[in-house]
mmCIF file of C-alpha atoms and ligand atoms in Angstrom:
data_model
loop_
_atom_site.group_PDB
_atom_site.id
_atom_site.type_symbol
_atom_site.label_atom_id
_atom_site.label_comp_id
_atom_site.label_asym_id
_atom_site.label_seq_id
_atom_site.Cartn_x
_atom_site.Cartn_y
_atom_site.Cartn_z
ATOM 1 C CA MET A 30 135.440 20.941 127.346
ATOM 2 C CA LEU A 31 134.347 17.306 127.478
ATOM 3 C CA VAL A 32 136.399 16.063 124.517
ATOM 4 C CA LYS A 33 139.341 18.472 124.590
ATOM 5 C CA ASP A 34 141.957 17.610 121.941
ATOM 6 C CA LYS A 35 140.233 14.300 121.149
ATOM 7 C CA VAL A 36 140.447 13.387 117.471
ATOM 8 C CA CYS A 37 136.887 12.588 116.432
ATOM 9 C CA ILE A 38 135.643 11.330 113.078
ATOM 10 C CA ILE A 39 132.005 12.220 112.497
ATOM 11 C CA ALA A 40 130.403 10.433 109.551
ATOM 12 C CA GLY A 41 127.193 11.661 107.934
ATOM 13 C CA ALA A 42 127.670 15.381 108.457
ATOM 14 C CA ALA A 43 127.223 16.960 105.022
ATOM 15 C CA SER A 44 123.857 18.611 105.665
ATOM 16 C CA LEU A 45 123.665 21.518 108.125
ATOM 17 C CA ARG A 46 120.366 19.995 109.261
ATOM 18 C CA SER A 47 121.873 16.574 110.032
ATOM 19 C CA ILE A 48 122.615 14.864 113.329
ATOM 20 C CA GLY A 49 126.227 14.547 112.143
ATOM 21 C CA TYR A 50 126.582 18.306 111.641
ATOM 22 C CA ALA A 51 125.091 19.156 115.072
ATOM 23 C CA THR A 52 127.457 16.607 116.614
ATOM 24 C CA ALA A 53 130.433 18.159 114.832
ATOM 25 C CA GLU A 54 129.426 21.599 116.101
ATOM 26 C CA MET A 55 129.039 20.411 119.697
ATOM 27 C CA PHE A 56 132.296 18.434 119.597
ATOM 28 C CA VAL A 57 134.214 21.483 118.304
ATOM 29 C CA GLU A 58 132.566 23.525 121.075
ATOM 30 C CA HIS A 59 133.946 20.960 123.545
ATOM 31 C CA GLY A 60 137.494 21.147 122.224
ATOM 32 C CA ALA A 61 137.640 18.150 119.853
ATOM 33 C CA LYS A 62 139.750 17.968 116.706
ATOM 34 C CA VAL A 63 136.929 17.110 114.344
ATOM 35 C CA VAL A 64 137.096 15.445 110.928
ATOM 36 C CA VAL A 65 133.719 15.377 109.199
ATOM 37 C CA THR A 66 133.114 12.836 106.488
ATOM 38 C CA ASP A 67 130.274 12.014 104.118
ATOM 39 C CA LEU A 68 129.513 10.743 100.649
ATOM 40 C CA GLY A 69 128.563 14.344 99.902
ATOM 41 C CA MET A 70 131.696 15.948 101.386
ATOM 42 C CA ASP A 71 133.726 18.333 99.230
ATOM 43 C CA GLU A 72 135.526 21.674 99.653
ATOM 44 C CA GLN A 73 132.315 23.689 99.347
ATOM 45 C CA VAL A 74 130.395 21.573 101.842
ATOM 46 C CA LEU A 75 133.295 21.738 104.284
ATOM 47 C CA GLU A 76 133.443 25.527 103.929
ATOM 48 C CA LYS A 77 129.695 25.728 104.600
ATOM 49 C CA ILE A 78 130.092 23.603 107.737
ATOM 50 C CA LYS A 79 133.072 25.645 108.950
ATOM 51 C CA THR A 80 131.284 28.960 108.382
ATOM 52 C CA SER A 81 128.182 27.725 110.166
ATOM 53 C CA ILE A 82 130.098 26.459 113.213
ATOM 54 C CA GLU A 83 132.119 29.682 113.364
ATOM 55 C CA GLY A 84 128.862 31.628 113.269
ATOM 56 C CA SER A 85 127.428 29.601 116.149
ATOM 57 C CA LEU A 86 130.555 29.660 118.300
ATOM 58 C CA GLN A 87 131.544 33.238 117.399
ATOM 59 C CA ARG A 88 135.194 32.276 116.890
ATOM 60 C CA SER A 89 137.377 30.862 114.151
ATOM 61 C CA ILE A 90 137.841 27.102 114.158
ATOM 62 C CA VAL A 91 139.902 24.370 112.513
ATOM 63 C CA ILE A 92 137.942 21.497 111.022
ATOM 64 C CA HIS A 93 138.803 18.975 108.326
ATOM 65 C CA GLY A 94 136.567 17.220 105.824
ATOM 66 C CA VAL A 95 137.148 13.972 103.955
ATOM 67 C CA HIS A 96 134.985 12.486 101.229
ATOM 68 C CA CYS A 97 134.171 8.843 101.978
ATOM 69 C CA ASP A 98 131.664 6.300 100.735
ATOM 70 C CA ILE A 99 131.400 4.138 103.826
ATOM 71 C CA SER A 100 130.087 1.209 101.787
ATOM 72 C CA LYS A 101 133.605 0.802 100.351
ATOM 73 C CA ARG A 102 136.109 -0.773 102.720
ATOM 74 C CA GLU A 103 139.134 0.822 101.019
ATOM 75 C CA GLU A 104 137.575 4.295 101.373
ATOM 76 C CA CYS A 105 137.051 3.743 105.114
ATOM 77 C CA ASP A 106 140.685 2.673 105.485
ATOM 78 C CA ALA A 107 141.789 5.680 103.404
ATOM 79 C CA LEU A 108 139.697 7.992 105.620
ATOM 80 C CA VAL A 109 141.443 6.752 108.749
ATOM 81 C CA GLU A 110 144.845 7.052 107.028
ATOM 82 C CA LYS A 111 144.052 10.696 106.206
ATOM 83 C CA VAL A 112 143.013 11.399 109.790
ATOM 84 C CA LEU A 113 146.236 9.797 111.045
ATOM 85 C CA ALA A 114 148.216 11.977 108.643
ATOM 86 C CA LEU A 115 146.390 15.073 109.923
ATOM 87 C CA HIS A 116 146.300 14.394 113.643
ATOM 88 C CA GLY A 117 148.472 11.334 114.341
ATOM 89 C CA THR A 118 145.684 9.377 116.029
ATOM 90 C CA VAL A 119 141.938 8.722 116.252
ATOM 91 C CA ASP A 120 140.103 8.746 119.573
ATOM 92 C CA CYS A 121 136.470 8.513 118.603
ATOM 93 C CA LEU A 122 134.154 7.577 115.758
ATOM 94 C CA VAL A 123 130.576 8.806 115.580
ATOM 95 C CA ASN A 124 128.889 7.016 112.709
ATOM 96 C CA SER A 125 125.743 8.892 111.742
ATOM 97 C CA ALA A 126 125.911 8.130 108.002
ATOM 98 C CA GLY A 127 122.983 6.238 106.597
ATOM 99 C CA ILE A 128 120.032 6.105 104.250
ATOM 100 C CA VAL A 129 116.343 5.459 104.783
ATOM 101 C CA GLN A 130 113.651 3.960 102.559
ATOM 102 C CA SER A 131 110.104 3.222 103.607
ATOM 103 C CA GLN A 132 108.404 0.816 101.230
ATOM 104 C CA PRO A 133 106.329 -2.161 102.476
ATOM 105 C CA ILE A 134 108.179 -5.455 102.796
ATOM 106 C CA LEU A 135 106.771 -7.122 99.677
ATOM 107 C CA GLU A 136 107.788 -4.152 97.547
ATOM 108 C CA ILE A 137 111.449 -4.187 98.568
ATOM 109 C CA SER A 138 113.573 -5.244 95.620
ATOM 110 C CA GLU A 139 116.863 -7.080 95.953
ATOM 111 C CA LYS A 140 118.572 -3.918 94.709
ATOM 112 C CA ASP A 141 117.009 -1.831 97.506
ATOM 113 C CA LEU A 142 117.897 -4.466 100.072
ATOM 114 C CA ASP A 143 121.499 -4.627 98.871
ATOM 115 C CA LEU A 144 121.849 -0.831 98.930
ATOM 116 C CA MET A 145 120.359 -0.575 102.437
ATOM 117 C CA PHE A 146 122.650 -3.229 103.866
ATOM 118 C CA ALA A 147 125.685 -1.986 101.895
ATOM 119 C CA ILE A 148 125.483 1.463 103.502
ATOM 120 C CA ASN A 149 123.763 1.109 106.872
ATOM 121 C CA LEU A 150 125.246 -2.219 107.923
ATOM 122 C CA LYS A 151 128.329 -3.092 105.872
ATOM 123 C CA GLY A 152 129.345 0.574 105.801
ATOM 124 C CA ALA A 153 129.080 0.783 109.580
ATOM 125 C CA PHE A 154 131.045 -2.468 109.839
ATOM 126 C CA PHE A 155 133.838 -1.187 107.571
ATOM 127 C CA LEU A 156 134.088 2.138 109.417
ATOM 128 C CA CYS A 157 134.286 0.368 112.773
ATOM 129 C CA GLN A 158 136.914 -2.062 111.475
ATOM 130 C CA SER A 159 139.017 0.821 110.138
ATOM 131 C CA VAL A 160 139.075 2.743 113.433
ATOM 132 C CA LEU A 161 139.396 -0.400 115.542
ATOM 133 C CA LYS A 162 142.762 -1.146 113.934
ATOM 134 C CA VAL A 163 143.994 2.138 115.462
ATOM 135 C CA PHE A 164 142.123 1.691 118.749
ATOM 136 C CA VAL A 165 143.645 -1.754 119.295
ATOM 137 C CA GLU A 166 147.174 -0.384 118.923
ATOM 138 C CA LYS A 167 146.586 2.467 121.365
ATOM 139 C CA ARG A 168 144.343 0.380 123.636
ATOM 140 C CA SER A 169 141.605 2.996 123.851
ATOM 141 C CA GLY A 170 138.867 4.557 121.775
ATOM 142 C CA SER A 171 135.136 5.090 121.664
ATOM 143 C CA ILE A 172 132.645 4.185 118.944
ATOM 144 C CA VAL A 173 129.179 5.722 118.797
ATOM 145 C CA ASN A 174 126.868 4.171 116.220
ATOM 146 C CA VAL A 175 123.648 5.961 115.335
ATOM 147 C CA ALA A 176 121.039 3.225 114.869
ATOM 148 C CA SER A 177 117.285 3.797 115.056
ATOM 149 C CA LEU A 178 114.099 3.184 116.991
ATOM 150 C CA ALA A 179 113.164 1.105 113.936
ATOM 151 C CA ALA A 180 115.607 -1.573 115.121
ATOM 152 C CA GLN A 181 113.794 -1.857 118.462
ATOM 153 C CA ARG A 182 110.150 -1.717 117.465
ATOM 154 C CA GLY A 183 110.240 -3.544 114.117
ATOM 155 C CA GLY A 184 110.004 -1.065 111.299
ATOM 156 C CA GLY A 185 110.306 2.624 111.800
ATOM 157 C CA LEU A 186 107.960 5.567 111.928
ATOM 158 C CA VAL A 187 109.781 6.416 108.707
ATOM 159 C CA GLY A 188 111.902 3.424 107.639
ATOM 160 C CA GLY A 189 110.818 0.071 106.199
ATOM 161 C CA SER A 190 111.743 -3.444 107.320
ATOM 162 C CA HIS A 191 115.064 -3.459 105.436
ATOM 163 C CA TYR A 192 115.997 -0.197 107.184
ATOM 164 C CA ALA A 193 114.978 -1.717 110.534
ATOM 165 C CA ALA A 194 116.998 -4.861 109.809
ATOM 166 C CA SER A 195 120.079 -2.852 108.858
ATOM 167 C CA LYS A 196 119.880 -0.886 112.106
ATOM 168 C CA GLY A 197 119.173 -4.048 114.108
ATOM 169 C CA GLY A 198 122.378 -5.466 112.663
ATOM 170 C CA MET A 199 124.166 -2.299 113.703
ATOM 171 C CA LEU A 200 122.976 -2.761 117.310
ATOM 172 C CA SER A 201 124.214 -6.379 117.384
ATOM 173 C CA MET A 202 127.522 -5.393 115.849
ATOM 174 C CA THR A 203 127.992 -2.601 118.413
ATOM 175 C CA LYS A 204 127.354 -4.968 121.315
ATOM 176 C CA SER A 205 129.799 -7.484 119.800
ATOM 177 C CA ILE A 206 132.511 -4.829 119.496
ATOM 178 C CA ALA A 207 131.907 -3.833 123.134
ATOM 179 C CA ARG A 208 132.331 -7.462 124.238
ATOM 180 C CA GLU A 209 135.300 -8.286 122.001
ATOM 181 C CA PHE A 210 137.352 -5.142 122.660
ATOM 182 C CA GLY A 211 136.329 -4.182 126.216
ATOM 183 C CA ALA A 212 139.446 -5.725 127.739
ATOM 184 C CA LEU A 213 141.514 -3.309 125.651
ATOM 185 C CA GLY A 214 139.692 -0.285 127.060
ATOM 186 C CA ILE A 215 137.743 0.272 123.855
ATOM 187 C CA ARG A 216 134.069 1.214 124.230
ATOM 188 C CA ALA A 217 131.242 0.886 121.702
ATOM 189 C CA ASN A 218 127.693 2.138 122.184
ATOM 190 C CA ALA A 219 124.660 2.833 120.046
ATOM 191 C CA ILE A 220 121.955 5.459 120.031
ATOM 192 C CA CYS A 221 118.413 4.811 118.841
ATOM 193 C CA PRO A 222 116.873 8.106 117.796
ATOM 194 C CA ALA A 223 113.369 8.747 116.557
ATOM 195 C CA MET A 224 111.705 11.788 115.041
ATOM 196 C CA ILE A 225 114.693 14.106 115.049
ATOM 197 C CA GLN A 226 114.204 17.191 112.835
ATOM 198 C CA THR A 227 116.485 16.400 109.883
ATOM 199 C CA PRO A 228 116.108 15.870 106.123
ATOM 200 C CA MET A 229 115.028 12.307 106.956
ATOM 201 C CA LEU A 230 111.637 13.633 108.092
ATOM 202 C CA ASP A 231 111.108 15.728 104.948
ATOM 203 C CA GLY A 232 109.011 13.043 103.246
ATOM 204 C CA LEU A 233 106.318 12.976 105.965
ATOM 205 C CA SER A 234 103.006 14.744 105.257
ATOM 206 C CA GLU A 235 101.700 17.317 107.776
ATOM 207 C CA ASP A 236 98.925 14.927 108.840
ATOM 208 C CA ARG A 237 101.241 11.965 109.329
ATOM 209 C CA LEU A 238 103.691 14.128 111.289
ATOM 210 C CA ARG A 239 100.918 15.435 113.551
ATOM 211 C CA GLY A 240 99.676 11.899 114.173
ATOM 212 C CA ILE A 241 103.143 10.696 115.115
ATOM 213 C CA ILE A 242 103.797 13.683 117.416
ATOM 214 C CA ASP A 243 100.485 13.048 119.223
ATOM 215 C CA ALA A 244 101.811 9.614 120.191
ATOM 216 C CA ILE A 245 105.157 10.916 121.520
ATOM 217 C CA PRO A 246 105.016 11.452 125.327
ATOM 218 C CA LEU A 247 107.078 14.664 125.048
ATOM 219 C CA LYS A 248 104.651 15.866 122.303
ATOM 220 C CA ARG A 249 107.295 17.175 119.923
ATOM 221 C CA THR A 250 110.058 16.159 117.567
ATOM 222 C CA GLY A 251 113.665 16.084 118.777
ATOM 223 C CA THR A 252 116.445 18.475 117.821
ATOM 224 C CA THR A 253 119.757 17.525 116.304
ATOM 225 C CA ARG A 254 121.459 19.179 119.292
ATOM 226 C CA GLU A 255 119.647 16.779 121.603
ATOM 227 C CA MET A 256 121.127 13.913 119.570
ATOM 228 C CA ALA A 257 124.542 15.585 119.606
ATOM 229 C CA GLY A 258 124.368 15.703 123.415
ATOM 230 C CA ALA A 259 123.915 11.929 123.591
ATOM 231 C CA CYS A 260 126.844 11.447 121.178
ATOM 232 C CA LEU A 261 128.998 13.758 123.304
ATOM 233 C CA PHE A 262 128.154 11.835 126.465
ATOM 234 C CA LEU A 263 129.117 8.524 124.837
ATOM 235 C CA ALA A 264 132.304 9.938 123.303
ATOM 236 C CA SER A 265 133.511 11.523 126.538
ATOM 237 C CA GLU A 266 134.818 10.152 129.805
ATOM 238 C CA LEU A 267 131.450 10.979 131.400
ATOM 239 C CA SER A 268 130.430 7.574 130.021
ATOM 240 C CA GLY A 269 133.722 5.842 130.899
ATOM 241 C CA PHE A 270 132.000 2.752 132.347
ATOM 242 C CA VAL A 271 129.320 2.554 129.638
ATOM 243 C CA THR A 272 129.824 0.067 126.821
ATOM 244 C CA GLY A 273 127.524 -2.140 124.781
ATOM 245 C CA ALA A 274 124.665 0.184 125.695
ATOM 246 C CA THR A 275 121.796 1.422 123.572
ATOM 247 C CA ILE A 276 120.621 4.919 124.457
ATOM 248 C CA ASP A 277 117.128 6.009 123.411
ATOM 249 C CA VAL A 278 116.672 9.555 122.145
ATOM 250 C CA ASN A 279 113.015 9.350 121.200
ATOM 251 C CA GLY A 280 110.938 11.632 123.457
ATOM 252 C CA GLY A 281 109.546 8.550 125.214
ATOM 253 C CA THR A 282 108.130 7.009 122.048
ATOM 254 C CA HIS A 283 109.467 3.591 123.033
ATOM 255 C CA ILE A 284 109.719 2.998 126.779
ATOM 256 C CA HIS A 285 111.119 -0.446 127.630
HETATM 257 N N1 LIG B 316 116.270 11.887 111.813
HETATM 258 C C1 LIG B 316 115.707 10.914 112.509
HETATM 259 O O1 LIG B 316 114.623 11.061 113.100
HETATM 260 C C2 LIG B 316 116.402 9.576 112.628
HETATM 261 C C3 LIG B 316 115.711 8.536 113.277
HETATM 262 C C4 LIG B 316 116.335 7.313 113.418
HETATM 263 C C5 LIG B 316 117.618 7.129 112.934
HETATM 264 N N2 LIG B 316 118.254 8.145 112.286
HETATM 265 C C6 LIG B 316 119.593 7.879 111.804
HETATM 266 O O2 LIG B 316 120.433 8.990 112.052
HETATM 267 C C7 LIG B 316 121.493 9.019 111.115
HETATM 268 C C8 LIG B 316 121.663 10.435 110.604
HETATM 269 O O3 LIG B 316 120.558 10.793 109.823
HETATM 270 P P1 LIG B 316 120.004 12.287 109.716
HETATM 271 O O4 LIG B 316 118.636 12.249 110.269
HETATM 272 O O5 LIG B 316 120.995 13.239 110.260
HETATM 273 O O6 LIG B 316 119.825 12.443 108.139
HETATM 274 P P2 LIG B 316 120.821 12.942 106.992
HETATM 275 O O7 LIG B 316 120.251 12.367 105.742
HETATM 276 O O8 LIG B 316 121.015 14.411 107.063
HETATM 277 O O9 LIG B 316 122.232 12.263 107.319
HETATM 278 C C9 LIG B 316 122.691 11.084 106.753
HETATM 279 C C10 LIG B 316 123.985 11.366 105.985
HETATM 280 O O10 LIG B 316 124.551 10.113 105.594
HETATM 281 C C11 LIG B 316 125.205 10.342 104.360
HETATM 282 N N3 LIG B 316 125.426 9.082 103.635
HETATM 283 C C12 LIG B 316 124.516 8.317 102.987
HETATM 284 N N4 LIG B 316 125.124 7.287 102.388
HETATM 285 C C13 LIG B 316 126.454 7.395 102.659
HETATM 286 C C14 LIG B 316 127.602 6.642 102.309
HETATM 287 N N5 LIG B 316 127.513 5.544 101.542
HETATM 288 N N6 LIG B 316 128.811 7.045 102.754
HETATM 289 C C15 LIG B 316 128.921 8.148 103.520
HETATM 290 N N7 LIG B 316 127.872 8.914 103.882
HETATM 291 C C16 LIG B 316 126.655 8.541 103.452
HETATM 292 C C17 LIG B 316 124.264 11.256 103.598
HETATM 293 O O11 LIG B 316 124.936 11.910 102.544
HETATM 294 C C18 LIG B 316 123.777 12.181 104.703
HETATM 295 O O12 LIG B 316 124.554 13.382 104.750
HETATM 296 C C19 LIG B 316 121.144 7.998 110.037
HETATM 297 O O13 LIG B 316 121.925 6.842 110.200
HETATM 298 C C20 LIG B 316 119.682 7.679 110.309
HETATM 299 O O14 LIG B 316 119.338 6.369 109.927
HETATM 300 C C21 LIG B 316 117.676 9.352 112.123
#
């Protein structure tokens, strides 16, 4: 029980195939009070998530869901208000919400650029600001931002340059939060995944996928549970002295 009774907001969890969902499942398994949030969250989606976790854990669980468009500051604040009303506090944010697009740089319109930054960067910023207001008062808290290998290598195996830039901004923001709030006992870390089996890989052709896997030292794609494990480590006291870090979950694709 690595996060027993910790109130954890997990953003980007609407799909049962997502990193956010797997993280929610693992956090519930480890005793957390989980609130899942997503642009696509509603009663039906929440029920689907609850049923799936109960099936995996073979017991009944309590989980809450809140609809939130993270690109809107007032919705992020409202999300945190709802979590405070439900549980009285927030201990951890895992932000795994995001979008990907993969067009070449000269084909990226201003509209695409604005959308990418509005969700992946400004959205992450707003969510962090909303939970930080609580963390500052209680002088503790942990933020886990899900960035991407694309931020490290310049363009992703899937995402384009605007995606890479949005995730690069997320890495810089995470390090800044770690530096600014460390003295208050607040930690912020990022994870850079690559080739995790989620809907984000659905657009890749068989050939392209095989070519990419050939170049991965571990010779396979990653599972959402393997990502969830990294999130759990960063959320829990196992990583108590880790802040401002970037953890790679990429099968060795990018070795520094
Ligand atoms: N799957 C991979 O290999 C991979 C690689 C690198 C980075 N990532 C990152 O991991 C994170 C999770 O992605 P995933 O692979 O689980 O895919 P996913 O598409 O299942 O999850 C992303 C979720 O974010 C939600 N979302 C999008 N816009 C939103 C908004 N404005 N407000 C709230 N929620 C919003 C979507 O509805 C979706 O449920 C993303 O940030 C992605 O960039 C994934």
